[in-house]
Short mmCIF file of C-alpha atoms and ligand atoms in Angstrom, two decimals:
data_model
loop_
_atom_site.label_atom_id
_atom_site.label_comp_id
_atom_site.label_asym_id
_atom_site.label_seq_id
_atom_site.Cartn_x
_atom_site.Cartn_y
_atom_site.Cartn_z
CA UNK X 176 2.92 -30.78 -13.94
CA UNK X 177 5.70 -27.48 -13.36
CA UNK X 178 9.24 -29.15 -13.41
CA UNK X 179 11.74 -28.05 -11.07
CA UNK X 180 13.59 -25.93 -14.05
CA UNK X 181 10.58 -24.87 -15.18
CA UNK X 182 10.04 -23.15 -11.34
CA UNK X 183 13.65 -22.05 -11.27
CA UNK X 184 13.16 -19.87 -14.30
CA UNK X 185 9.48 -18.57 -12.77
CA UNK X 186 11.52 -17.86 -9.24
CA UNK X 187 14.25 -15.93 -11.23
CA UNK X 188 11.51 -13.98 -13.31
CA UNK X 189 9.95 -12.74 -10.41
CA UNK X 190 13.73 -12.02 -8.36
CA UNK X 191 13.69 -9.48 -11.22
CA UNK X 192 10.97 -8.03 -10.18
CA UNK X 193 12.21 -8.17 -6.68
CA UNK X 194 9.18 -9.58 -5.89
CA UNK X 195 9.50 -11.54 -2.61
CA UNK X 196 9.71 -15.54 -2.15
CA UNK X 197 7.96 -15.35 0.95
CA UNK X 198 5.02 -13.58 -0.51
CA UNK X 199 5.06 -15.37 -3.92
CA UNK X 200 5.31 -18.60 -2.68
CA UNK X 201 5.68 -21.93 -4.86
CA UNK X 202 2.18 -22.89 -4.90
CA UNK X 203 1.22 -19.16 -6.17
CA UNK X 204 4.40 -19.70 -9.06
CA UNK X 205 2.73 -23.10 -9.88
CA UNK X 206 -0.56 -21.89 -10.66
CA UNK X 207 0.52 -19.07 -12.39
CA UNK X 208 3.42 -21.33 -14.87
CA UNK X 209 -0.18 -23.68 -15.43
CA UNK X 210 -2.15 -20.97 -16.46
CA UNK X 211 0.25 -19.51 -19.19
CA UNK X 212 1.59 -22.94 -20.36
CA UNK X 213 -2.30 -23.75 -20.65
CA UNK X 214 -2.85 -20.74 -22.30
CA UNK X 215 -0.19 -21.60 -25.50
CA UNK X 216 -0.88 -25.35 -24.95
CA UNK X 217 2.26 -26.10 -23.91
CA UNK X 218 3.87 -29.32 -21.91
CA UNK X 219 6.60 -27.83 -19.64
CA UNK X 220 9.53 -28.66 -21.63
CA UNK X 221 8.30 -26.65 -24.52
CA UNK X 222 6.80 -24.15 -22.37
CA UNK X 223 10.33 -23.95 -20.18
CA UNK X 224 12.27 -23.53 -24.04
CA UNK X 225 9.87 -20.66 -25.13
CA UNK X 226 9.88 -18.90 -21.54
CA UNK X 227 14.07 -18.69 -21.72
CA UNK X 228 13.68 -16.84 -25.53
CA UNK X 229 10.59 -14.46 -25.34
CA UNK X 230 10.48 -12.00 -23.18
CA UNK X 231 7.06 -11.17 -24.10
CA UNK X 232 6.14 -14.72 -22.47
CA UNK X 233 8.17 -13.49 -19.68
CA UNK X 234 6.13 -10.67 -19.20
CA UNK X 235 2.70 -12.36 -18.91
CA UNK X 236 4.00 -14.74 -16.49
CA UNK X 237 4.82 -12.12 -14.41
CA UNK X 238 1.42 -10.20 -15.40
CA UNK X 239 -0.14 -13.25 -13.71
CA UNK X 240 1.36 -12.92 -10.21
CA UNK X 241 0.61 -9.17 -10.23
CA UNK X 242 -2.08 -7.91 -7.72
CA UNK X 243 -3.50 -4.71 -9.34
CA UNK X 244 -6.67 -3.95 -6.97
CA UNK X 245 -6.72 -0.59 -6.57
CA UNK X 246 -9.43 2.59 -6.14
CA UNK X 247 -9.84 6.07 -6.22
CA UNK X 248 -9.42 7.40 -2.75
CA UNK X 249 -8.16 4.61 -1.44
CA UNK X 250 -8.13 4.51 2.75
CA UNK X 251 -9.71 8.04 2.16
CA UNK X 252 -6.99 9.54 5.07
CA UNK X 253 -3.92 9.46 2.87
CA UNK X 254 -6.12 12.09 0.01
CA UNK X 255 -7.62 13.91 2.82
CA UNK X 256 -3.93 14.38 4.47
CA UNK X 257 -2.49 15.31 0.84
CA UNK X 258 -5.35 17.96 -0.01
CA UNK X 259 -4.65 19.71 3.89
CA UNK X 260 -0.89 19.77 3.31
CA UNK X 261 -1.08 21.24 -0.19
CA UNK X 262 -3.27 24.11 1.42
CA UNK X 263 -0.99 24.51 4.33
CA UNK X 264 2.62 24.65 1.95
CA UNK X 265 0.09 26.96 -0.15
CA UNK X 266 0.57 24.78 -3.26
CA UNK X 267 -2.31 26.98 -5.31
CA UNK X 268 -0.03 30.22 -5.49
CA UNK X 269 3.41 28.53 -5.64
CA UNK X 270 5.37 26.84 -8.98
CA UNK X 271 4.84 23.84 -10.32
CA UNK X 272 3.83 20.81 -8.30
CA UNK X 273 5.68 17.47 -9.33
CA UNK X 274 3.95 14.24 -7.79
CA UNK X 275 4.73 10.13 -8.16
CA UNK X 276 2.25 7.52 -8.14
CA UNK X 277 4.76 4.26 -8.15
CA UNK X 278 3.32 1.72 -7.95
CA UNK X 279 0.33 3.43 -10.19
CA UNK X 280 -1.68 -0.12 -10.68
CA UNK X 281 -5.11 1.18 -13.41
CA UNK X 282 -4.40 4.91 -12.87
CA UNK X 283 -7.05 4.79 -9.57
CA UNK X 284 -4.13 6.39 -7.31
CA UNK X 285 -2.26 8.63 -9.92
CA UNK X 286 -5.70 10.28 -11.38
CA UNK X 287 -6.91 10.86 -7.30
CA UNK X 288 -3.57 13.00 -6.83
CA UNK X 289 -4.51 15.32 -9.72
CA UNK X 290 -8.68 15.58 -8.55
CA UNK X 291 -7.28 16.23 -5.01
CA UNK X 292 -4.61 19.37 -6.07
CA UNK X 293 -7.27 20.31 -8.56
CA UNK X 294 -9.76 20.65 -6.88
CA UNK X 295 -8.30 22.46 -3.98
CA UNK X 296 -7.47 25.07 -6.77
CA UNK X 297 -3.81 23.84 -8.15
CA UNK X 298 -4.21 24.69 -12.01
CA UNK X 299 -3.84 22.03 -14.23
CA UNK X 300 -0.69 23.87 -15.96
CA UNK X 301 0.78 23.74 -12.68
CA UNK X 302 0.53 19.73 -11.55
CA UNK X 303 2.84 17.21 -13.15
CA UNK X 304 1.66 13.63 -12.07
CA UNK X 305 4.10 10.86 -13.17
CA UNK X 306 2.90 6.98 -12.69
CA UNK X 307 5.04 4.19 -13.02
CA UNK X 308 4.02 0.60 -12.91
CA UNK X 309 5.57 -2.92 -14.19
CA UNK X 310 1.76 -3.59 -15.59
CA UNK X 311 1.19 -3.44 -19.27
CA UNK X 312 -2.29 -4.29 -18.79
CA UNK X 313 -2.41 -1.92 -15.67
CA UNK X 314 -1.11 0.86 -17.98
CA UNK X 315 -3.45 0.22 -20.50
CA UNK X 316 -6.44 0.53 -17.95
CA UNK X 317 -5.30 3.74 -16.92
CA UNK X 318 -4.69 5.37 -20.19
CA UNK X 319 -8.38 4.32 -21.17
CA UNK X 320 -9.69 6.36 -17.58
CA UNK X 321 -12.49 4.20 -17.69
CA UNK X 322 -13.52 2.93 -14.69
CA UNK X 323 -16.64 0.36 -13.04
CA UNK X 324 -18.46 2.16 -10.41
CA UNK X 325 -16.75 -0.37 -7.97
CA UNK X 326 -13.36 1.53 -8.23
CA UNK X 327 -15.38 5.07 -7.33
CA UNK X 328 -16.40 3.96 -4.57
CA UNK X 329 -14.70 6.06 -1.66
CA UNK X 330 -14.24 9.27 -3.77
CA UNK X 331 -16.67 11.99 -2.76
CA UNK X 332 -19.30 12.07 -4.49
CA UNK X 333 -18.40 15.91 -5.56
CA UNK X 334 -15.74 14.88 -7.42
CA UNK X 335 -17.48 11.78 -9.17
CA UNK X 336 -19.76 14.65 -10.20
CA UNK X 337 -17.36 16.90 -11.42
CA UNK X 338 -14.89 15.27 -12.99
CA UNK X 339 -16.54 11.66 -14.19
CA UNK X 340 -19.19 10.93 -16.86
CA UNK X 341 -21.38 8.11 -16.70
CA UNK X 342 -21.40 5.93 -19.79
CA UNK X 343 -24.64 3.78 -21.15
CA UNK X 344 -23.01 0.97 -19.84
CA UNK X 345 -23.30 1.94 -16.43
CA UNK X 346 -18.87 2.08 -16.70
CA UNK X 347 -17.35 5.94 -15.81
CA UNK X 348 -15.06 7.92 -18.19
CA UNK X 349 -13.01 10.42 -16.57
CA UNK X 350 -12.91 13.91 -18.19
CA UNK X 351 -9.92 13.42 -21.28
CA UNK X 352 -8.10 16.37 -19.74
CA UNK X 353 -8.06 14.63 -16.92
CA UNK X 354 -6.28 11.84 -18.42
CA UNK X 355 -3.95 13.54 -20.63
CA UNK X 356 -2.55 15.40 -17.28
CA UNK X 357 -1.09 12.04 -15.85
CA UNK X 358 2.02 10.51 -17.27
CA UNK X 359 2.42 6.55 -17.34
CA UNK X 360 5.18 4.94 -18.19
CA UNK X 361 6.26 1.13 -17.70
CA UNK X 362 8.96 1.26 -15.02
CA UNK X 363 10.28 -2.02 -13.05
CA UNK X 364 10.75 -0.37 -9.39
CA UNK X 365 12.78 -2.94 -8.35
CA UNK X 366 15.65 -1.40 -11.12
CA UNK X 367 17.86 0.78 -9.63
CA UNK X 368 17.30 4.87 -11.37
CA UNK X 369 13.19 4.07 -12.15
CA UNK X 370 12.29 7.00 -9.50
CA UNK X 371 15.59 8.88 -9.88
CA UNK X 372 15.01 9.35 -13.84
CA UNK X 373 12.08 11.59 -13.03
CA UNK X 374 13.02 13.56 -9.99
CA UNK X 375 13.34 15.69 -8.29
CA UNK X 376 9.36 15.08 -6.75
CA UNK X 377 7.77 17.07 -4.15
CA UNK X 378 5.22 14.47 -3.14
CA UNK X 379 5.66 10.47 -4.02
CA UNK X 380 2.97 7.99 -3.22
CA UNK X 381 4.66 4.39 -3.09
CA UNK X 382 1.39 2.37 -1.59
CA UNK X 383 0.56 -1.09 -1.44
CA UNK X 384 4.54 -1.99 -3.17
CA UNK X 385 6.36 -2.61 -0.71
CA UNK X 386 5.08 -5.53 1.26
CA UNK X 387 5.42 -7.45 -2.02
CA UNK X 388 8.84 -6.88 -2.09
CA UNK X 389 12.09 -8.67 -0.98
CA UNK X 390 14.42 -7.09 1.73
CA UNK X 391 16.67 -5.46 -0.23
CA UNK X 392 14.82 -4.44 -3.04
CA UNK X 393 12.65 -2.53 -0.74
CA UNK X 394 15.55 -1.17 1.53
CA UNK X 395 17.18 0.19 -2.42
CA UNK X 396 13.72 1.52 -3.68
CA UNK X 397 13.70 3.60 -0.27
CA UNK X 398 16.51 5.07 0.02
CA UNK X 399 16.25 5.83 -3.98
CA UNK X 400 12.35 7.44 -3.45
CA UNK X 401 13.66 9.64 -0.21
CA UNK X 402 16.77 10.97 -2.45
CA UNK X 403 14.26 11.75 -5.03
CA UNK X 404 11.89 13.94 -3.20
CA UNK X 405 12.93 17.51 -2.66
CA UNK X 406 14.04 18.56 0.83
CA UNK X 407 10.53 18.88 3.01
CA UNK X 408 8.75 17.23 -0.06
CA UNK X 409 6.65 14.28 1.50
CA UNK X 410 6.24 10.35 0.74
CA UNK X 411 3.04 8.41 1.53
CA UNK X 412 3.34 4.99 2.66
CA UNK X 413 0.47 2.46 2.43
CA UNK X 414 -0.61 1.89 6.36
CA UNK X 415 1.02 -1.43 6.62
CA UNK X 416 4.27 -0.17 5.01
CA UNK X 417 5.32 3.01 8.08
CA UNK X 418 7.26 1.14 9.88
CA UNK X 419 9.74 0.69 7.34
CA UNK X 420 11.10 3.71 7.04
CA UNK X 421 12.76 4.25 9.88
CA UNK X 422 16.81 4.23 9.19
CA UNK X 423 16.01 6.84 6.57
CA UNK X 424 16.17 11.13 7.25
CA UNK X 425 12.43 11.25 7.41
CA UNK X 426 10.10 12.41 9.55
CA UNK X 427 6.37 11.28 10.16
CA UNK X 428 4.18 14.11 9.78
CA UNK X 429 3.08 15.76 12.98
CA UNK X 430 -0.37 15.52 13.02
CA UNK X 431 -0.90 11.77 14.01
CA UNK X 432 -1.17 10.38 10.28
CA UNK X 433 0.77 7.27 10.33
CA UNK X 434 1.67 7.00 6.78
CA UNK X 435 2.94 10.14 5.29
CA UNK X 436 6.61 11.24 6.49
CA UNK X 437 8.52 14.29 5.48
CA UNK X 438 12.26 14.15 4.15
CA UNK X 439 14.48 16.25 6.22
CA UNK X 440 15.99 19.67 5.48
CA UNK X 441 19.54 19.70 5.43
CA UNK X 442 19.78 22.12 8.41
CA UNK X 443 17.07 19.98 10.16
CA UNK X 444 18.24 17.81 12.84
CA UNK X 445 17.28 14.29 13.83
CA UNK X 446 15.16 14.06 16.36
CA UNK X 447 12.86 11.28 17.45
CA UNK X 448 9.60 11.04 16.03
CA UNK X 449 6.90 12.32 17.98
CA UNK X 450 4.06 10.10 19.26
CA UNK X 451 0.76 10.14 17.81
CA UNK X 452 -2.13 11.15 19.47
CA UNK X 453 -4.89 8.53 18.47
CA UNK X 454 -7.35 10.38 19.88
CA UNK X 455 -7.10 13.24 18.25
CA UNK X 456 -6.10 11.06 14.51
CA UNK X 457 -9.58 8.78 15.21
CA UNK X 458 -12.06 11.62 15.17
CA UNK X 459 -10.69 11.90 11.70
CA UNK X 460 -11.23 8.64 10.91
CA UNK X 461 -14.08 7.63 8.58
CA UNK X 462 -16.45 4.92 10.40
CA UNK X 463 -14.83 1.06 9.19
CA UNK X 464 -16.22 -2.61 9.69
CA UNK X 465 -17.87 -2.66 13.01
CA UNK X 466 -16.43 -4.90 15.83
CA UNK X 467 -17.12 -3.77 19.30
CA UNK X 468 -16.55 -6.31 21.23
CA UNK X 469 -12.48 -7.33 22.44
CA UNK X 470 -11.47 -10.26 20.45
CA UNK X 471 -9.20 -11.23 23.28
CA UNK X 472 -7.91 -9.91 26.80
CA UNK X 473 -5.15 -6.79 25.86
CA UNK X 474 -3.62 -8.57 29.19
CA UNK X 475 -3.20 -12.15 26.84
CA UNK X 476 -0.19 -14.26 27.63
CA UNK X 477 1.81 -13.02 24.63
CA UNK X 478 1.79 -9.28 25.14
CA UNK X 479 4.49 -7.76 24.77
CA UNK X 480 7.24 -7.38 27.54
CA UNK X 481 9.41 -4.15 28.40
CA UNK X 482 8.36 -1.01 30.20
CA UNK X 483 6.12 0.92 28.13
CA UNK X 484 4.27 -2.14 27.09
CA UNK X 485 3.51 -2.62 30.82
CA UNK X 486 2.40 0.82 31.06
CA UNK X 487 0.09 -0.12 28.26
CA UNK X 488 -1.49 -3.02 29.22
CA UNK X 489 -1.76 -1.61 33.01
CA UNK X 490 -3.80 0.99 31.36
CA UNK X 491 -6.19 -1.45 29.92
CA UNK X 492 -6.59 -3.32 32.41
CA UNK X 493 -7.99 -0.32 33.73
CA UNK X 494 -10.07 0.07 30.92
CA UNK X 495 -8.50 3.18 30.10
CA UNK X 496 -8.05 2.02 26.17
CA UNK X 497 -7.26 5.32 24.51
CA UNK X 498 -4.66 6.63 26.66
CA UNK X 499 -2.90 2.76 26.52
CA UNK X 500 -3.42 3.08 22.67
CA UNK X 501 -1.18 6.04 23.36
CA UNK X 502 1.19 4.26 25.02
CA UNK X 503 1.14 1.40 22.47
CA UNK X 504 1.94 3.76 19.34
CA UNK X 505 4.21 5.86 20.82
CA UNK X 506 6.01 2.34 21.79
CA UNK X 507 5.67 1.71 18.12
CA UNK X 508 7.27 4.31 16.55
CA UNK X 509 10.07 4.34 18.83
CA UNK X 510 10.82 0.86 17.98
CA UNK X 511 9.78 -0.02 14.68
CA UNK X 512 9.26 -3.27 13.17
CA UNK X 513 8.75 -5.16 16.63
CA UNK X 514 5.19 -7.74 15.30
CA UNK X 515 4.77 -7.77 19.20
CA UNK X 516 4.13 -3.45 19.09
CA UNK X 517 2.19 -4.01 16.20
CA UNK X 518 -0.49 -7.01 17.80
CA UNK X 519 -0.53 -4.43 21.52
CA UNK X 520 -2.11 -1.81 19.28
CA UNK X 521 -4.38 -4.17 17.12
CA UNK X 522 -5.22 -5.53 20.58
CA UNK X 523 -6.74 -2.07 21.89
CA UNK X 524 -7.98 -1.05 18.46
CA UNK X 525 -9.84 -4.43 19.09
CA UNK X 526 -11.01 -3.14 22.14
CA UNK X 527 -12.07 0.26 21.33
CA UNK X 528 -14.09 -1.34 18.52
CA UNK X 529 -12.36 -0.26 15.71
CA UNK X 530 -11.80 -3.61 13.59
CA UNK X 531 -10.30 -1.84 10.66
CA UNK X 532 -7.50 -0.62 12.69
CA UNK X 533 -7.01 -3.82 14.15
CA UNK X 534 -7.14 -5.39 11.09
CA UNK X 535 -4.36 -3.28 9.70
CA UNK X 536 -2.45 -3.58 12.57
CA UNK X 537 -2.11 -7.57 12.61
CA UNK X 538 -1.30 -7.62 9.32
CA UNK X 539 1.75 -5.44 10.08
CA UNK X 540 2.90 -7.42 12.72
CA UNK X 541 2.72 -10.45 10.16
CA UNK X 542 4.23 -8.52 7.81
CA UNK X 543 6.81 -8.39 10.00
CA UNK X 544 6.71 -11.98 11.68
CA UNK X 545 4.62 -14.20 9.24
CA UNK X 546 4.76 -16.68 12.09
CA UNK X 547 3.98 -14.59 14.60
CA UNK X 548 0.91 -16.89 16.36
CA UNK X 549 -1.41 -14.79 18.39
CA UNK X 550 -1.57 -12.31 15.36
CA UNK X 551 -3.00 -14.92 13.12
CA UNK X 552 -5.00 -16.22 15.58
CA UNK X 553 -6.77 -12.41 16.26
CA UNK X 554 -6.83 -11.61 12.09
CA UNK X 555 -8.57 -15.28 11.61
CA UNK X 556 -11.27 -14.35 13.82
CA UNK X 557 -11.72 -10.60 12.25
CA UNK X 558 -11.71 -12.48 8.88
CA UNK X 559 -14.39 -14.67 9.99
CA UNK X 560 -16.52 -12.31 11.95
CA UNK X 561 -16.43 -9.79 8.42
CA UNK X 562 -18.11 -12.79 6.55
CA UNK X 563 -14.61 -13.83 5.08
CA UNK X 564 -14.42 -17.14 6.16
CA UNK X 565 -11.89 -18.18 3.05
CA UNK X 566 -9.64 -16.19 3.92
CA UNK X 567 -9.31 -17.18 8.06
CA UNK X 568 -9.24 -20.34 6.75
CA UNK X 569 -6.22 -19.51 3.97
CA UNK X 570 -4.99 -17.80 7.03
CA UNK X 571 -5.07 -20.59 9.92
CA UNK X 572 -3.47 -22.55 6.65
CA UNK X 573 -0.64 -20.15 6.70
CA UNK X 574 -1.01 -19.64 3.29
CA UNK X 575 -0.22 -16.00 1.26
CA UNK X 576 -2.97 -15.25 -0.43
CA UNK X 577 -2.56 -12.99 -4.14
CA UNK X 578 -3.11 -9.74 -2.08
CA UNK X 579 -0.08 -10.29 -0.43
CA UNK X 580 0.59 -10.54 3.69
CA UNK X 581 -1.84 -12.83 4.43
C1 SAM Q 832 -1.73 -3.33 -5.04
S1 SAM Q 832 -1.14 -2.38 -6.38
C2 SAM Q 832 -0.91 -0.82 -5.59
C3 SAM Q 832 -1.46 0.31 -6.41
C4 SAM Q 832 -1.63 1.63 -5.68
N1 SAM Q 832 -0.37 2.20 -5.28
C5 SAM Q 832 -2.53 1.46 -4.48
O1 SAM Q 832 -2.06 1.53 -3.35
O2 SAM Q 832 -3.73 1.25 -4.68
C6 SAM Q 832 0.52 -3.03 -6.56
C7 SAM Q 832 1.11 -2.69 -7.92
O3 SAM Q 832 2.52 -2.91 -7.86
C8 SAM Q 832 2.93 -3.23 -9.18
N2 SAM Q 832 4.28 -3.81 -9.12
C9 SAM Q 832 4.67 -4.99 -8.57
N3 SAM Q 832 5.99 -5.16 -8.73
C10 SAM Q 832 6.45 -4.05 -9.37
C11 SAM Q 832 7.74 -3.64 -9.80
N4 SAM Q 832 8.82 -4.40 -9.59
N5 SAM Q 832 7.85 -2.46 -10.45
C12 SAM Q 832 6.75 -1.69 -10.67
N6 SAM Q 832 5.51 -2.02 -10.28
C13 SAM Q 832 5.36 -3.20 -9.63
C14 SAM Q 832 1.84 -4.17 -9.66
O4 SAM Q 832 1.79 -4.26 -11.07
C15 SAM Q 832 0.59 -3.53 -9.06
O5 SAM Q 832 -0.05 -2.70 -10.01
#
């Protein structure tokens, strides 16, 4: 049984963090204070006295809320953008490149920077990879570079080849110069100077962070990661987390990617960010889950209102998906953060038969609106039609799971 005190304290440990109540709800707090008090056999009162004097206690109570699933080559787009622009800024022949993996989880997302500049021919004296995360156990992973096969899964298989060696254990060691060119360090993101103490960057990946985190301490680790990146140097966002960058002087890249933005130029002025062609970004797209068929009428009662999203759902009605999807993210990165935007273009993504995409895109618009009805309702029945019936039903419940939005 967690007393209320006992909760208090867990709340506050995790408000350090700036870890977000909505996310890491009371139930998820619970579990987490009965596992560690378990773990020392301790009834709450004893386990509340040692929690307020050891912060190494404090520590692995946190360590039990983290979510560290990560891979190598995660979403595949965001390694295959990186790799193009480094060839286009003509990284190879320049100085030294200076990158930031924050949040860096086991290493999976620091370790794919390096393969991706190395092996478009960036020499090894000439990439510095930093990689911050609040993880202990994280960090320890990654200094190992020892990996199952599950967390290779989407890197090509040339660089598996090149740079990993397959241990009797059927586990993959990446090549120790490898790991000595990535620095970790423990860094709590939510403190103000943790990305600041290492700039100036030309490239910072902040991935998969964000959504955990509350309001403000997202809105301060922003503004701290755009004032740490060089002028034209470029942040990655996680595909869910785009839409929060608006108020800041950065631009999305031009080329349709939805999650990697540019920080202004001085002498550059603000202009409106251009609208993505999705036809032209989905031929790039790798093939994801299957779902051809609608999950439900683009023209449903709850689509959104206003001028454009008229235009949009006119077009579908028409059947004329891609050039609506146009519509729809155009709509969407004009005004960002609307959970209505977000379910029109999970709608068509539906019904061009891209469930992926859809997929992503209702979980930004609960990101955005946690009650926000119809998008449940369409990620429930994704979630169930992918075999993941657990989590529809954690869904319908309303409940968080540990991977965060939903
Ligand atoms: C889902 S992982 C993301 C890893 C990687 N960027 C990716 O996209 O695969 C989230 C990571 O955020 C870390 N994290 C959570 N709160 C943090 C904080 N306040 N400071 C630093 N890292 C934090 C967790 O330890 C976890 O490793």
């Amino acid at each position: 049984m967690i007393t209320t005190a006992l909760l208090a304290e867990a709340r506050r440990l995790c408000s350090v963090a700036g870890l977000s109540q909505e996310v890491f709800t009371d139930g998820l707090l619970e579990a987490a204070v009965g596992r560690r008090g378990k773990a020392l056999g301790l009834q709450p009162e004893a386990f509340l006295s040692r929690l307020r004097s050891d912060t190494i206690e404090q520590r692995k109570l946190v360590e039990e809320l983290l979510v560290r699933e990560s891979w190598f080559w995660r979403d595949v787009r965001p390694f295959e953008w990186f790799s193009g622009w480094l060839r286009e800024e003509g990284w190879p022949a320049r100085g030294a490149l200076r990158v930031l993996s924050a949040p860096c989880a086991n290493g999976e997302e620091a370790y794919s920077i390096l393969l991706a500049a190395l092996h478009i021919g960036v020499k090894a004296s000439a990439i510095h990879v930093d990689a911050l995360d609040l993880s202990l156990r994280g960090l320890k992973l990654a200094r190992a570079g020892r990996y199952r096969s599950r967390a290779l899964r989407s890197l090509p298989e040339e660089l598996r080849a090149t740079y990993f060696a397959e241990l009797p254990d059927g586990t993959f060691q990446l090549d120790p110069r490898c790991v000595s060119g990535v620095r970790f360090e423990r860094a709590n993101l939510a403190e103000t100077g943790a990305v600041a103490r290492g700039a100036p960057y030309d490239v910072i990946f902040c991935r998969n962070l964000l959504i955990y985190l509350d309001t403000s301490t997202r809105g301060r680790l922003l503004a701290e990661i755009t004032a740490s990146l060089t002028p034209g140097g470029a942040l990655v966002l996680g595909h869910a987390e785009a839409a929060l960058v608006s108020d800041l002087p950065l631009t999305a890249v031009p080329d349709g990617s939805s999650f990697a933005f540019l920080r202004r130029r001085a002498t550059e002025a603000q202009r409106p960010l251009r609208p993505v062609s999705v036809t032209a970004a989905g031929k790039r797209l790798r093939p994801s889950v299957q779902s051809p068929r609608p999950q439900a009428e683009v023209t449903g009662p709850v689509a959104p209102q206003g001028t454009a999203a008229s235009e949009a759902r006119a077009l579908a009605d028409a059947g004329r998906y891609r050039e609506a999807m146009e519509v729809a993210e155009s709509l969407r990165l004009r005004e960002p953060g609307v959970a209505d935007h977000e379910y029109l273009v999970g709608l068509l993504h539906s019904a061009l038969g891209d469930a992926g995409a859809a997929r992503r895109a209702y979980q930004r618009a609960l990101y955005l609106d946690p009650s926000h009805g119809p998008s449940r309702e369409q990620l429930s029945l994704l979630l169930d039609s992918s075999g993941e019936a657990e989590r529809a039903a954690r869904l319908r419940r309303r409940l968080p799971n540990r991977e965060g939005a939903i």
